């Protein structure tokens, strides 16, 4: 039987193959009688013959040119058997990265026998450190996926290849409910481990490490010994590989197993623990672990698994070692856990609780909490306060720069002077332990901070701030009115215009466009071209971050926001910037670099398009690249959604017509920017006045003349 003919793909695979959304695939199935019928799967999740689907897409002009990443994905899908091969290919990624560029580029061209000899020899060294890959075997039929993998490593980089293998592993393990800790949140959690002198713990443990994002953040901050455990072998294997790619100098140990029931690191005491434990798992071993020595603060009730994870993490800390856990907000208030919460507070093991805005991590509709814990030092007096930070009150729209500033500034000031810390009204307070140890032991920051902060309000200062904010609001409103005059927007015709389009990949090949991207070491740009060398060292110029583009503000990043050991592109006037990762509830944002913004470094998670100005107008390009339907068709991923720039489409119009569209898109950009500034000013003034009125610091307008 033809092996290729028996390969089956799902609707999700077809959407990735064609560069369209799942909804488009569903429309094709309903509206086109010649669309291939299901060849397997189930009624609710049908599967289709890959060759028939490719032929149908090709006949309709819907089959983009394959990229190395696409070819690897297809090779894994068409390989017989389950996802075991994807697991066995993980050591190959590490083996390929250890080679120099010339040796790596030669690998995909080797004859089958020579390729298999290299793989069996080179991959064996790293396989012992990857859970589940110890017995990796490479039969001759694996040659096709091997070549596709190596070509993906050469062209798109080791991380891109690992991402594709991870997709396949997740499909076959049925790992639903496993969520990646977003990198900005992982970085924030790691930075909370830094002591008041700026030192970072050398040894860090994550007992529910997933794919290793928290440990990677710890390595970036300075950890040199990384320990991780995860119940899913596929997750643990990914973590082992990703950590070796991102932190090759660190000592890395990753194990598989249930950390609560079968701790792989018994006896280990680390300087710090980072953990995003599983939520709401009632079968966590309550009956089997009733007399476990880790329950120093009380036996966790069956419905409080998170408090079992809290004590597990504390048990692995050296004295004065610190742990940061991401927790559901209910843990801070549930009745069943109040005795353990009280003991944690009484003994000084709980040092801070931080409430985050919605959207900081999955589940996105819930404002999660960070718990900062510290292993008490024997015979040392317990602290008299616990820091509470309500970052959700300060940050209305999730912006990581503002969130980091709110949380870290409060934490550092508290560390520097716990007795003299005055907090920030409505945002942060050092709550006395005696106030927290009431009947409920409710640690929810919003409920405690409002009571503590009312006495800190200064009527004269609030009145002066209100006057200043009103003046700012009037100016922003005047600017908005000036930009919102009616324009001439005539209808195109009875039907919308129809035009020929080209993909960004086509424009790159034709030289009308170049694409730059600040990527981790060993990665290349999406166009396959090496990154240009920077003209200056990081730190001498600011870095433009994704948050800067979202907020339409000047470059605010520093060397700390840039990867080390990698070339850094510089931004030029006329470049088009597009955010690579989609934010919760928003689409991607594009803007054109103005002359005064040039010469800063390009930060991560931004795509830089440099058009040939003789062929493409920058604002025309920005408007169509960021179009919602365009972004949806080029988006990949689920919990973390990225834009694949090569699949974006641009209309083929004469330059003069492009410039007319460009002028319109620039006008919309200015209108949107002015509206956002006015909205922020209105929010600021109403929030401040509301705080003053409800706190008794301000009187209603006209009160003095009544």
mmCIF file with all atom_site columns, C-alpha atoms in Angstrom, residues 94 124-131 134 236-237 240-241 244 252-255:
data_model
loop_
_atom_site.group_PDB
_atom_site.id
_atom_site.type_symbol
_atom_site.label_atom_id
_atom_site.label_alt_id
_atom_site.label_comp_id
_atom_site.label_asym_id
_atom_site.label_entity_id
_atom_site.label_seq_id
_atom_site.pdbx_PDB_ins_code
_atom_site.Cartn_x
_atom_site.Cartn_y
_atom_site.Cartn_z
_atom_site.occupancy
_atom_site.B_iso_or_equiv
_atom_site.pdbx_formal_charge
_atom_site.auth_seq_id
_atom_site.auth_comp_id
_atom_site.auth_asym_id
_atom_site.auth_atom_id
_atom_site.pdbx_PDB_model_num
ATOM 1  C CA . UNK A 1 94  ? 20.043 18.718 20.333 1.00 0.00 ? 94  UNK A CA 1
ATOM 2  C CA . UNK A 1 124 ? 22.422 8.542  21.814 1.00 0.00 ? 124 UNK A CA 1
ATOM 3  C CA . UNK A 1 125 ? 24.448 10.953 23.949 1.00 0.00 ? 125 UNK A CA 1
ATOM 4  C CA . UNK A 1 126 ? 21.555 13.303 24.691 1.00 0.00 ? 126 UNK A CA 1
ATOM 5  C CA . UNK A 1 127 ? 18.742 10.716 24.743 1.00 0.00 ? 127 UNK A CA 1
ATOM 6  C CA . UNK A 1 128 ? 19.601 9.573  28.278 1.00 0.00 ? 128 UNK A CA 1
ATOM 7  C CA . UNK A 1 129 ? 18.732 13.030 29.619 1.00 0.00 ? 129 UNK A CA 1
ATOM 8  C CA . UNK A 1 130 ? 15.343 13.214 27.874 1.00 0.00 ? 130 UNK A CA 1
ATOM 9  C CA . UNK A 1 131 ? 12.525 11.345 29.658 1.00 0.00 ? 131 UNK A CA 1
ATOM 10 C CA . UNK A 1 134 ? 16.262 6.536  26.378 1.00 0.00 ? 134 UNK A CA 1
ATOM 11 C CA . UNK A 1 236 ? 9.009  16.501 30.583 1.00 0.00 ? 236 UNK A CA 1
ATOM 12 C CA . UNK A 1 237 ? 10.820 15.539 27.373 1.00 0.00 ? 237 UNK A CA 1
ATOM 13 C CA . UNK A 1 240 ? 14.557 18.829 28.851 1.00 0.00 ? 240 UNK A CA 1
ATOM 14 C CA . UNK A 1 241 ? 15.157 19.832 25.227 1.00 0.00 ? 241 UNK A CA 1
ATOM 15 C CA . UNK A 1 244 ? 19.179 22.678 26.860 1.00 0.00 ? 244 UNK A CA 1
ATOM 16 C CA . UNK A 1 252 ? 19.628 20.372 33.966 1.00 0.00 ? 252 UNK A CA 1
ATOM 17 C CA . UNK A 1 253 ? 17.744 17.429 35.479 1.00 0.00 ? 253 UNK A CA 1
ATOM 18 C CA . UNK A 1 254 ? 14.203 16.661 34.325 1.00 0.00 ? 254 UNK A CA 1
ATOM 19 C CA . UNK A 1 255 ? 12.187 13.658 35.526 1.00 0.00 ? 255 UNK A CA 1
#
